Amino acid sequence: MAVESDFLIIGSGIAGLSFALNASQYGSVTVITKKENTESNTNYAQGGIATVIHPQDSFELHVEDTLKAGAGLCDREAVEILVREGPDRVQELIDWGVRFSKSKTKGKEGAYALAREGGHSIERIIYAQDLTGREIERALVAAIKDNENIRVFENHMAIDLITEHHFFRMKETNLEKRTCFGVYALNTARGNVDRFLAKMTMLSTGGTGQVYQHSTNPAIATGDGIVMSYRAGAKIANLEFMQFHPTTLYHPDGRSFLISEAVRGYGGILRTKDGETFMENYHPKGCLAPRDIVARAIDHELKRRGDHCVYLDVTHLDGAKVKGRFPNIYEHCRSLGIDMTQEPIPVVPAAHYMCGGVLTDLWGQTSIERLFASGEVTCTGVHGANRLASNSLLEALVFSHRALGKAVQLVQEKYFVFPTIPEWQEEGVFDSEEWVLISHDREEIQRLMWDYVGIVRSDHRLNRALRRVRLIAEEVEAFYKKTKVTNDLIELRNIATVSELIIRCALYRRESRGLHFTTDCPQTDDSQWRRNTILTTEGFSQ
Ligand code: FAD
Ligand code: SIN
């Protein structure tokens, strides 16, 4: 089957759906998404969206906080755009039906409530209790349902971008001249591969947290968009900057569960097992220091003391108010026997957010023609070496909106014709009975990425990880070539490749900066390394 439309969007998180709603005014829109339409990192967002609303806040202050967190690597122009266009985009979200929490403070009733998070100089985060992402997905999914220009294909997993490399031999097409005509996607319910063709493709496939054993990300976050773009010849940047969230629940019976930074913004205090505070030894902002610093401080304390976790303490705060402000976190902890109003919450860091990704310009355009990208899959220049809390939902909204102008021009071109796109080739492949290999390999990669490519790195550990990941990647590739594709196999192949790319980027940067800390080069070197790490299939750009 081949489905043709003006706009093709891969992914149904905030980046994809906000783009779909705007694009639908200009043409036909197809959204494909690999599970049901709400399943995304967006759906799990807790803290909220950073935006300048507070009367004492200013664009300059939000820009400064973002640049400071980014440790010298943000693109100032991208940050200015993010901050200055942010409030209009948040208003658009409200117009689409998102209900943010209102203030209960006397004299401010009716105004939006604002929270504080690490690295922010002021209360700047607009939120919907501690379920901001769920509320955003609810409203966006409801809005697209009513829109007859938008077709959504759930359970359709993009496998490969369709570019010239599918109809010419790879070497004959220059990387500079690639064009994207859509994707091949697996209908995971029926098992067949369809062609989705479009005049422009928006890649909004989200993050890569699933490459790590402990992650706040849901199962969909397997780096598919980064790997598909890389294979097609796009420029990828800054994959060494994986953000570890400092506080996820530590519990033997629970999968990683985020304890929002807003809990620290609300007055939560980090303590060791003995009840001692420690963040004041690491940063003047203490528990509200930027994330890279808090995560590294916790990692250091755990290694120094041989403890399994530290504790986040809100027992000194009004219990009823804590429950009212964080009902989801309270209930989740309660379900595991922890009453956060009575006892400190055991927490550890976990992989959370990929700051690097597919390189775009300030209009969402990637280095492949007709391929745009937005959201966590990208490197727009906004986050630099470390993302400021709650800037990512904002980034997705702002850059999806900015991509619209160029995208509309492309779909309105009069003389565009699709080249002949071959069907997906399945000759010579067979159904395998070796599926146990897939779950084993996935777990092995996740474990070694956690052990060797975590918060603190070294050349020795990175090289060890690289050798092992490469071996697994080669085996997976051989298996992929002779096997009928499935959801799990496609994800495993992507996890193996994106892990290899993360390790190569980490080895390439010969300094420590923001989220990338290596004991072999512990200093920041502005003279040589205040620049992005840019990678294509042909290697690193100097
Ligand atoms: P996603 O929301 O992840 O959407 C990606 C979509 O692509 C999904 O629908 C997925 O199924 C689909 N997809 C992926 N691969 C394929 C494929 N091969 N084929 C088809 N479809 C595919 N940020 C903030 O700013 N504030 C917060 O408070 C906040 N809290 C967070 C809490 C948690 C627990 C997590 C995990 C993240 C949080 N973040 C927060 C980060 C933020 O949620 C994400 O960066 C943001 O939602 C990413 O949006 P997105 O649209 O780019 O990707
Ligand atoms: C959180 O609520 O702590 C997550 C915020 C973010 O990742 O931006």
Coordinates of C-alpha atoms and ligand atoms in Angstrom, one line a residue:
M1 CA 0.0 0.0 0.0
A2 CA 1.2 3.6 -0.6
V3 CA -0.4 6.5 1.2
E4 CA 0.2 10.0 -0.2
S5 CA -0.3 13.3 1.5
D6 CA 1.1 16.8 1.6
F7 CA 2.5 16.6 5.1
L8 CA 3.7 13.4 6.8
I9 CA 4.4 13.4 10.5
I10 CA 6.2 10.6 12.3
G11 CA 5.3 10.6 16.0
S12 CA 2.3 11.8 18.0
G13 CA 3.9 13.6 21.0
I14 CA 3.7 17.4 21.4
A15 CA 6.1 18.1 18.5
G16 CA 4.2 16.0 16.0
L17 CA 0.6 16.8 17.0
S18 CA 1.1 20.5 17.4
F19 CA 2.7 20.6 13.9
A20 CA -0.2 18.4 12.6
L21 CA -2.8 20.8 13.9
N22 CA -1.2 23.9 12.3
A23 CA -0.3 22.1 9.0
S24 CA -3.9 20.8 8.5
Q25 CA -4.9 24.4 7.5
Y26 CA -2.7 24.1 4.4
G27 CA -3.2 20.5 3.1
S28 CA -3.7 16.9 3.9
V29 CA -1.8 15.5 6.9
T30 CA -0.9 11.9 7.8
V31 CA 0.4 11.1 11.2
I32 CA 2.0 7.7 11.9
T33 CA 2.9 6.5 15.3
K34 CA 4.3 3.3 16.5
K35 CA 1.9 2.5 19.4
E36 CA -1.4 4.1 20.4
N37 CA -1.4 7.8 19.8
T38 CA -0.8 9.0 23.4
E39 CA 2.2 6.8 24.0
S40 CA 5.1 9.2 24.0
N41 CA 7.5 11.0 26.4
T42 CA 5.1 13.9 26.3
N43 CA 2.5 11.8 28.0
Y44 CA 4.7 11.3 31.1
A45 CA 5.9 14.9 31.5
Q46 CA 5.3 16.0 35.1
G47 CA 7.0 19.4 35.9
G48 CA 5.5 21.6 33.1
I49 CA 6.6 24.2 30.6
A50 CA 9.0 27.0 31.2
T51 CA 7.7 30.3 30.0
V52 CA 7.9 34.0 30.9
I53 CA 4.7 34.9 32.6
H54 CA 5.7 36.0 36.1
P55 CA 5.6 39.9 36.4
Q56 CA 9.2 39.9 37.8
D57 CA 10.5 37.5 35.1
S58 CA 11.9 38.7 31.8
F59 CA 13.0 37.2 28.4
E60 CA 16.6 38.2 29.3
L61 CA 16.5 36.2 32.6
H62 CA 15.1 33.1 30.9
V63 CA 17.7 33.4 28.2
E64 CA 20.5 33.8 30.8
D65 CA 19.3 30.8 32.8
T66 CA 19.1 28.6 29.6
L67 CA 22.6 29.7 28.5
K68 CA 24.1 29.1 31.9
A69 CA 22.6 25.5 32.1
G70 CA 23.9 24.9 28.5
A71 CA 27.5 25.3 29.7
G72 CA 28.7 27.4 26.8
L73 CA 27.3 25.4 24.0
C74 CA 23.9 26.8 23.3
D75 CA 23.2 28.8 20.1
R76 CA 22.2 32.1 21.5
E77 CA 19.9 32.9 18.6
A78 CA 18.0 29.6 19.0
V79 CA 17.6 30.3 22.7
E80 CA 16.3 33.9 22.1
I81 CA 13.8 32.4 19.7
L82 CA 12.7 29.8 22.2
V83 CA 12.2 32.2 25.0
R84 CA 10.6 35.1 23.0
E85 CA 8.2 32.9 20.9
G86 CA 7.4 30.7 23.9
P87 CA 4.5 32.6 25.5
D88 CA 2.5 32.7 22.2
R89 CA 3.0 29.0 21.7
V90 CA 1.8 28.2 25.3
Q91 CA -1.2 30.4 24.6
E92 CA -1.9 28.3 21.4
L93 CA -1.8 25.2 23.6
I94 CA -4.3 26.7 25.9
D95 CA -6.5 27.6 22.9
W96 CA -6.3 23.9 21.8
G97 CA -7.8 23.0 25.2
V98 CA -5.0 22.4 27.6
R99 CA -6.1 23.2 31.2
F100 CA -3.1 24.4 33.3
S101 CA -3.4 24.7 37.1
K102 CA -4.5 28.0 38.5
S103 CA -3.1 29.7 41.5
K104 CA -4.6 29.2 45.0
T105 CA -2.6 32.0 46.5
K106 CA -4.7 34.8 48.0
G107 CA -4.9 37.7 45.6
K108 CA -3.7 35.6 42.6
E109 CA -6.7 33.4 42.2
G110 CA -7.5 32.9 38.5
A111 CA -3.9 33.5 37.4
Y112 CA -1.9 30.5 36.2
A113 CA 0.1 28.9 39.0
L114 CA 3.9 28.9 38.4
A115 CA 6.5 26.5 39.8
R116 CA 10.2 26.8 40.2
E117 CA 12.7 24.1 39.1
G118 CA 16.5 23.6 39.1
G119 CA 18.5 26.3 37.2
H120 CA 15.6 28.8 37.0
S121 CA 16.1 32.1 38.8
I122 CA 12.3 32.5 39.4
E123 CA 9.0 30.7 39.3
R124 CA 8.6 30.1 35.6
I125 CA 6.9 26.7 35.0
I126 CA 3.3 26.5 34.0
Y127 CA 1.9 23.1 34.9
A128 CA -1.2 20.8 35.2
Q129 CA -0.7 19.4 38.7
D130 CA 2.1 16.8 38.3
L131 CA 0.5 15.4 35.1
T132 CA 1.2 18.1 32.7
G133 CA 2.1 15.8 29.8
R134 CA -1.0 13.7 30.1
E135 CA -3.1 16.8 30.0
I136 CA -1.3 18.1 26.9
E137 CA -1.7 14.8 25.1
R138 CA -5.4 14.6 26.1
A139 CA -6.1 18.0 24.6
L140 CA -4.0 17.5 21.4
V141 CA -5.4 14.1 20.6
A142 CA -9.0 15.4 21.1
A143 CA -8.2 18.3 18.8
I144 CA -6.8 16.1 16.0
K145 CA -9.8 13.7 16.3
D146 CA -12.1 16.5 15.2
N147 CA -10.0 17.5 12.2
E148 CA -10.9 16.0 8.9
N149 CA -7.6 16.9 7.2
I150 CA -5.6 14.7 9.6
R151 CA -5.4 10.9 9.3
V152 CA -3.7 9.1 12.1
F153 CA -2.2 5.6 11.7
E154 CA -1.6 4.0 15.1
N155 CA 0.6 0.9 15.4
H156 CA 2.7 2.0 12.3
M157 CA 6.4 2.0 12.9
A158 CA 8.7 4.0 10.6
I159 CA 11.6 1.8 9.6
D160 CA 13.5 3.9 7.1
L161 CA 13.3 7.3 5.5
I162 CA 12.8 7.1 1.7
T163 CA 15.6 9.0 0.1
E164 CA 17.6 8.6 -3.1
H165 CA 19.6 5.9 -1.4
H166 CA 16.6 3.5 -1.9
F167 CA 16.6 3.9 -5.7
F168 CA 20.3 4.7 -6.5
R169 CA 23.3 3.0 -5.2
M170 CA 24.4 4.8 -2.0
K171 CA 27.8 6.0 -3.3
E172 CA 26.3 7.7 -6.4
T173 CA 24.3 10.1 -4.3
N174 CA 26.1 12.9 -2.7
L175 CA 25.2 13.4 1.0
E176 CA 24.6 17.1 0.4
K177 CA 21.8 16.4 -2.2
R178 CA 19.5 13.9 -0.5
T179 CA 15.8 14.5 -0.5
C180 CA 13.2 12.8 1.7
F181 CA 10.0 11.5 0.0
G182 CA 8.5 9.8 3.1
V183 CA 9.0 6.5 5.0
Y184 CA 8.6 2.8 4.9
A185 CA 6.6 1.8 7.9
L186 CA 5.6 -1.5 9.4
N187 CA 2.0 -2.0 10.2
T188 CA 2.7 -3.8 13.5
A189 CA -0.9 -5.2 13.7
R190 CA -0.8 -6.9 10.3
G191 CA 2.9 -7.4 9.8
N192 CA 3.2 -5.7 6.3
V193 CA 5.4 -2.8 5.3
D194 CA 3.7 0.2 3.7
R195 CA 5.0 3.3 1.9
F196 CA 4.0 6.7 3.3
L197 CA 4.8 9.4 0.8
A198 CA 4.6 13.1 1.3
K199 CA 5.9 16.4 -0.1
M200 CA 7.4 17.1 3.3
T201 CA 8.2 14.8 6.2
M202 CA 8.3 16.0 9.9
L203 CA 10.3 13.8 12.1
S204 CA 9.1 14.0 15.7
T205 CA 10.0 10.6 17.1
G206 CA 11.3 11.8 20.5
G207 CA 14.1 10.6 22.6
T208 CA 16.5 7.7 23.3
G209 CA 16.2 7.0 27.0
Q210 CA 15.6 3.3 26.4
V211 CA 19.3 2.7 25.5
Y212 CA 19.9 2.8 29.3
Q213 CA 18.9 0.2 31.9
H214 CA 17.4 2.9 34.2
S215 CA 15.4 5.6 32.4
T216 CA 12.4 7.8 33.0
N217 CA 11.4 7.2 29.4
P218 CA 8.6 4.9 28.2
A219 CA 9.4 1.9 25.9
I220 CA 8.9 4.0 22.7
A221 CA 12.0 6.1 23.3
T222 CA 14.5 4.0 21.2
G223 CA 16.2 6.7 19.1
D224 CA 14.5 5.6 15.9
G225 CA 14.4 9.1 14.3
I226 CA 18.1 9.8 15.0
V227 CA 19.1 6.5 13.5
M228 CA 16.8 6.7 10.4
S229 CA 18.2 10.1 9.7
Y230 CA 21.8 9.0 10.2
R231 CA 21.4 6.1 7.9
A232 CA 19.8 8.4 5.3
G233 CA 22.9 10.7 5.5
A234 CA 21.6 13.5 7.7
K235 CA 23.9 15.5 10.1
I236 CA 23.6 14.4 13.7
A237 CA 24.9 16.4 16.7
N238 CA 25.9 16.3 20.3
L239 CA 24.8 12.8 21.3
E240 CA 27.3 12.7 24.2
F241 CA 24.9 15.0 26.1
M242 CA 22.5 12.5 27.6
Q243 CA 20.7 14.1 30.6
F244 CA 20.3 12.1 33.7
H245 CA 17.5 13.2 35.9
P246 CA 18.7 13.4 39.5
T247 CA 15.6 12.0 41.2
T248 CA 13.7 8.9 40.1
L249 CA 12.1 6.6 42.7
Y250 CA 14.5 3.9 44.0
H251 CA 12.4 0.8 44.7
P252 CA 13.0 -2.8 44.0
D253 CA 9.4 -3.4 42.9
G254 CA 8.9 -0.4 40.7
R255 CA 10.2 0.5 37.2
S256 CA 11.9 3.9 37.1
F257 CA 9.4 6.5 38.0
L258 CA 10.2 10.3 37.9
I259 CA 10.0 12.4 41.1
S260 CA 9.6 15.7 39.4
E261 CA 12.1 18.5 39.9
A262 CA 9.1 20.6 40.9
V263 CA 9.2 18.7 44.2
R264 CA 12.6 20.3 44.9
G265 CA 11.2 23.6 43.6
Y266 CA 8.4 23.2 46.2
G267 CA 11.0 22.9 49.0
G268 CA 12.1 19.3 48.9
I269 CA 15.6 18.7 50.3
L270 CA 18.1 16.0 49.2
R271 CA 19.6 14.1 52.1
T272 CA 21.9 11.1 52.5
K273 CA 20.8 8.0 54.4
D274 CA 22.0 9.6 57.6
G275 CA 19.8 12.6 57.0
E276 CA 22.6 14.9 56.1
T277 CA 22.2 17.5 53.4
F278 CA 24.9 17.7 50.8
M279 CA 24.0 19.9 47.8
E280 CA 25.4 23.0 49.5
N281 CA 28.8 21.4 49.1
Y282 CA 28.4 21.3 45.3
H283 CA 26.6 24.5 44.2
P284 CA 25.4 27.9 45.6
K285 CA 21.9 27.0 44.5
G286 CA 22.0 23.8 46.5
C287 CA 19.1 21.4 45.7
L288 CA 18.0 23.8 42.9
A289 CA 21.3 23.6 41.0
P290 CA 21.2 22.7 37.3
R291 CA 20.5 19.0 36.7
D292 CA 24.0 17.9 35.5
I293 CA 25.4 19.2 38.8
V294 CA 22.8 17.6 41.0
A295 CA 23.0 14.2 39.2
R296 CA 26.8 14.2 39.5
A297 CA 26.7 15.2 43.1
I298 CA 24.3 12.3 43.9
D299 CA 26.4 9.9 41.9
H300 CA 29.5 11.0 43.8
E301 CA 27.8 10.7 47.2
L302 CA 26.5 7.2 46.4
K303 CA 30.0 6.0 45.3
R304 CA 31.7 7.7 48.3
R305 CA 29.3 6.2 50.9
G306 CA 28.5 2.9 49.2
D307 CA 24.8 3.7 49.5
H308 CA 22.1 2.6 47.0
C309 CA 20.1 5.8 47.0
V310 CA 19.8 9.3 48.5
Y311 CA 16.5 10.7 49.9
L312 CA 14.2 13.5 48.9
D313 CA 12.6 14.9 52.0
V314 CA 9.3 16.9 52.0
T315 CA 8.2 15.8 55.5
H316 CA 8.8 19.4 56.8
L317 CA 6.1 20.7 54.4
D318 CA 2.3 20.8 54.9
G319 CA 1.2 17.2 54.0
A320 CA -2.2 18.1 52.7
K321 CA -0.7 20.7 50.4
V322 CA 2.0 18.3 49.2
K323 CA -0.7 15.8 48.3
G324 CA -2.8 18.4 46.5
R325 CA 0.2 19.7 44.5
F326 CA 1.7 16.2 43.6
P327 CA -1.3 13.8 43.5
N328 CA 0.3 11.5 40.9
I329 CA 3.6 11.2 42.7
Y330 CA 2.0 10.8 46.1
E331 CA -0.3 8.0 44.8
H332 CA 2.5 6.2 43.0
C333 CA 4.7 6.3 46.1
R334 CA 1.8 5.2 48.3
S335 CA 1.2 2.2 46.0
L336 CA 4.7 1.0 46.9
G337 CA 4.3 1.6 50.6
I338 CA 6.0 5.0 50.8
D339 CA 4.0 8.0 52.3
M340 CA 6.0 11.0 51.1
T341 CA 4.3 13.2 53.7
Q342 CA 5.7 11.1 56.5
E343 CA 9.0 9.7 55.2
P344 CA 11.7 10.8 52.7
I345 CA 11.5 9.3 49.2
P346 CA 14.4 7.1 48.2
V347 CA 15.8 8.4 44.8
V348 CA 18.5 7.8 42.3
P349 CA 19.4 9.4 38.9
A350 CA 18.2 7.8 35.7
A351 CA 18.6 8.6 31.9
H352 CA 16.0 11.2 31.0
Y353 CA 16.6 13.4 28.0
M354 CA 18.8 13.4 24.9
C355 CA 20.1 17.0 24.3
G356 CA 21.6 16.1 20.9
G357 CA 19.9 14.7 17.9
V358 CA 19.2 15.5 14.2
L359 CA 20.8 18.8 13.4
T360 CA 18.3 21.4 12.2
D361 CA 18.4 25.1 11.3
L362 CA 16.2 27.6 13.1
W363 CA 13.3 26.6 10.8
G364 CA 13.3 22.9 11.7
Q365 CA 15.0 22.0 8.4
T366 CA 17.5 19.1 8.6
S367 CA 20.4 18.6 6.2
I368 CA 18.1 16.4 4.0
E369 CA 15.8 18.3 1.7
R370 CA 12.0 18.0 2.5
L371 CA 12.9 16.4 5.9
F372 CA 12.1 18.6 8.9
A373 CA 12.5 17.6 12.6
S374 CA 11.1 18.9 15.9
G375 CA 11.2 18.0 19.6
E376 CA 13.5 15.7 21.4
V377 CA 14.8 14.1 18.3
T378 CA 16.5 17.3 17.3
C379 CA 19.6 19.3 18.1
T380 CA 18.3 22.9 17.5
G381 CA 21.0 24.6 19.5
V382 CA 18.7 25.4 22.4
H383 CA 20.0 23.1 25.0
G384 CA 23.8 23.1 24.4
A385 CA 25.5 20.7 26.8
N386 CA 22.7 20.5 29.3
R387 CA 19.0 21.3 29.0
L388 CA 17.4 23.6 31.5
A389 CA 14.4 21.9 33.2
S390 CA 11.0 22.3 31.4
N391 CA 12.5 23.8 28.2
S392 CA 11.9 20.8 26.1
L393 CA 8.1 20.9 25.8
L394 CA 8.6 24.6 24.9
E395 CA 11.2 23.8 22.3
A396 CA 8.9 21.3 20.6
L397 CA 6.1 23.8 20.4
V398 CA 8.2 26.7 19.2
F399 CA 10.2 24.8 16.5
S400 CA 7.2 22.8 15.2
H401 CA 5.5 26.2 14.7
R402 CA 8.6 27.7 13.0
A403 CA 8.9 24.7 10.6
L404 CA 5.4 25.5 9.2
G405 CA 6.4 28.4 6.9
K406 CA 9.0 26.5 4.9
A407 CA 6.9 23.3 4.9
V408 CA 3.9 25.1 3.5
Q409 CA 6.0 26.5 0.7
L410 CA 7.1 23.0 -0.2
V411 CA 3.7 21.5 -0.3
Q412 CA 2.4 24.4 -2.4
E413 CA 5.0 23.9 -5.1
K414 CA 3.0 23.3 -8.3
Y415 CA 5.3 21.0 -10.2
F416 CA 6.4 18.5 -7.6
V417 CA 6.1 14.8 -8.7
F418 CA 7.1 11.8 -6.7
P419 CA 9.8 9.6 -8.2
T420 CA 9.0 6.0 -8.6
I421 CA 9.4 4.5 -5.1
P422 CA 10.1 0.8 -4.9
E423 CA 8.0 -1.4 -2.6
W424 CA 9.7 -2.7 0.5
Q425 CA 11.9 -5.7 -0.4
E426 CA 11.2 -8.9 1.5
E427 CA 12.7 -11.4 -0.8
G428 CA 14.8 -14.0 0.9
V429 CA 13.8 -13.1 4.4
F430 CA 12.1 -15.6 6.8
D431 CA 10.3 -15.7 10.1
S432 CA 12.8 -16.4 12.8
E433 CA 12.3 -18.4 15.9
E434 CA 15.3 -16.8 17.7
W435 CA 13.4 -14.0 19.3
V436 CA 15.0 -14.6 22.7
L437 CA 18.2 -13.1 21.1
I438 CA 16.4 -9.8 20.7
S439 CA 15.4 -9.4 24.4
H440 CA 18.8 -10.6 25.5
D441 CA 20.7 -8.1 23.2
R442 CA 18.4 -5.2 24.2
E443 CA 19.1 -5.9 27.9
E444 CA 22.8 -6.4 27.4
I445 CA 23.1 -3.0 25.6
Q446 CA 21.0 -1.2 28.3
R447 CA 23.2 -2.7 31.0
L448 CA 26.5 -1.8 29.4
M449 CA 25.4 1.7 28.5
W450 CA 24.4 2.2 32.1
D451 CA 27.6 0.8 33.5
Y452 CA 30.1 2.3 31.0
V453 CA 28.5 5.3 29.4
G454 CA 26.7 6.9 32.4
I455 CA 27.1 10.1 34.4
V456 CA 30.9 9.8 34.9
R457 CA 32.8 8.4 31.9
S458 CA 36.4 7.3 31.1
D459 CA 38.2 6.4 27.9
H460 CA 38.7 2.9 29.2
R461 CA 35.0 2.3 29.9
L462 CA 33.8 4.0 26.7
N463 CA 36.2 1.9 24.5
R464 CA 35.0 -1.3 26.3
A465 CA 31.4 -0.3 25.6
L466 CA 32.1 0.5 22.0
R467 CA 33.7 -2.9 21.3
R468 CA 30.8 -4.7 22.8
V469 CA 28.1 -2.6 21.2
R470 CA 29.7 -2.9 17.8
L471 CA 29.8 -6.6 18.1
I472 CA 26.1 -6.7 19.0
A473 CA 25.2 -4.2 16.3
E474 CA 27.0 -6.4 13.6
E475 CA 25.1 -9.5 14.8
V476 CA 21.8 -7.6 14.8
E477 CA 22.4 -6.2 11.3
A478 CA 23.1 -9.7 10.0
F479 CA 19.9 -11.0 11.7
Y480 CA 17.9 -8.0 10.3
K481 CA 19.0 -8.7 6.7
K482 CA 17.6 -12.2 6.7
T483 CA 14.6 -11.9 9.0
K484 CA 11.0 -10.5 8.5
V485 CA 11.0 -7.1 10.3
T486 CA 9.1 -6.8 13.6
N487 CA 8.7 -4.0 16.1
D488 CA 11.2 -5.5 18.5
L489 CA 13.8 -6.1 15.8
I490 CA 13.6 -2.6 14.4
E491 CA 13.9 -1.1 17.9
L492 CA 16.9 -3.3 18.8
R493 CA 18.7 -2.4 15.5
N494 CA 18.1 1.3 16.3
I495 CA 19.1 1.0 20.0
A496 CA 22.4 -0.7 18.9
T497 CA 23.2 2.0 16.4
V498 CA 22.2 5.0 18.5
S499 CA 24.3 3.5 21.4
E500 CA 27.3 3.2 19.2
L501 CA 26.8 6.8 18.0
I502 CA 26.5 8.1 21.6
I503 CA 29.7 6.3 22.6
R504 CA 31.6 7.6 19.5
C505 CA 30.5 11.2 20.3
A506 CA 31.5 10.8 23.9
L507 CA 35.0 9.5 22.9
Y508 CA 35.3 12.3 20.3
R509 CA 34.9 15.2 22.8
R510 CA 38.2 15.6 24.6
E511 CA 37.0 17.7 27.5
S512 CA 34.2 17.7 30.2
R513 CA 31.3 20.0 29.7
G514 CA 27.7 20.0 31.0
L515 CA 26.4 16.5 30.9
H516 CA 29.5 15.0 29.5
F517 CA 32.0 14.3 32.2
T518 CA 35.1 12.1 31.7
T519 CA 37.9 11.5 34.2
D520 CA 40.4 11.5 31.3
C521 CA 39.7 15.1 30.4
P522 CA 38.0 16.6 33.5
Q523 CA 38.5 20.2 32.4
T524 CA 36.3 22.3 30.1
D525 CA 38.4 23.4 27.1
D526 CA 36.8 26.5 25.5
S527 CA 39.8 27.0 23.1
Q528 CA 39.0 23.9 21.1
W529 CA 35.7 22.4 22.2
R530 CA 33.2 25.2 22.4
R531 CA 31.5 23.7 19.4
N532 CA 29.0 21.0 18.4
T533 CA 30.0 17.4 17.8
I534 CA 28.7 16.8 14.2
L535 CA 28.5 13.4 12.7
T536 CA 27.4 11.8 9.5
T537 CA 27.9 8.3 7.9
E538 CA 31.1 9.8 6.6
G539 CA 32.5 10.6 10.1
F540 CA 32.9 13.7 12.3
S541 CA 33.0 17.2 10.8
Q542 CA 36.0 19.3 12.0
Ligands
FAD1 P1 7.6 12.3 22.3 O1 6.6 12.9 23.1 O2 8.4 11.2 22.9 O3 6.8 11.6 21.0 C1 7.5 10.8 20.1 C2 6.4 10.1 19.3 O4 7.1 9.4 18.2 C3 5.7 9.0 20.0 O5 4.3 9.1 19.6 C4 6.3 7.7 19.6 O6 5.5 6.6 19.7 C5 6.6 8.0 18.1 N1 7.6 7.2 17.5 C6 8.9 7.0 17.9 N2 9.6 6.2 17.0 C7 8.7 6.0 16.0 C8 8.8 5.2 14.8 N3 9.9 4.6 14.5 N4 7.7 5.2 14.0 C9 6.5 5.8 14.4 N5 6.4 6.5 15.5 C10 7.5 6.6 16.3 N6 10.0 18.2 29.5 C11 9.5 19.4 29.9 O7 9.7 20.4 29.2 N7 8.8 19.5 31.1 C12 8.6 18.4 31.8 O8 7.9 18.5 32.9 C13 9.0 17.2 31.5 N8 8.9 16.1 32.2 C14 9.2 14.8 31.7 C15 9.0 13.7 32.5 C16 9.3 12.4 32.0 C17 9.0 11.2 32.8 C18 9.9 12.3 30.7 C19 10.2 11.0 30.1 C20 10.2 13.5 30.0 C21 9.9 14.7 30.5 N9 10.2 15.9 29.8 C22 9.7 17.1 30.2 C23 10.8 15.8 28.4 C24 9.6 15.9 27.4 O9 8.5 15.2 27.9 C25 10.0 15.4 26.1 O10 11.3 15.9 25.7 C26 9.0 15.8 25.0 O11 7.7 15.4 25.4 C27 9.3 15.2 23.7 O12 8.3 15.4 22.8 P2 8.3 14.9 21.3 O13 7.1 15.2 20.7 O14 9.6 15.3 20.7 O15 8.5 13.3 21.6
SIN2 C1 10.5 17.1 36.0 O1 9.3 17.2 36.2 O2 11.4 17.1 36.8 C2 10.9 17.0 34.5 C3 11.1 18.3 33.9 C4 11.9 18.2 32.7 O3 12.5 17.2 32.3 O4 12.0 19.2 32.0

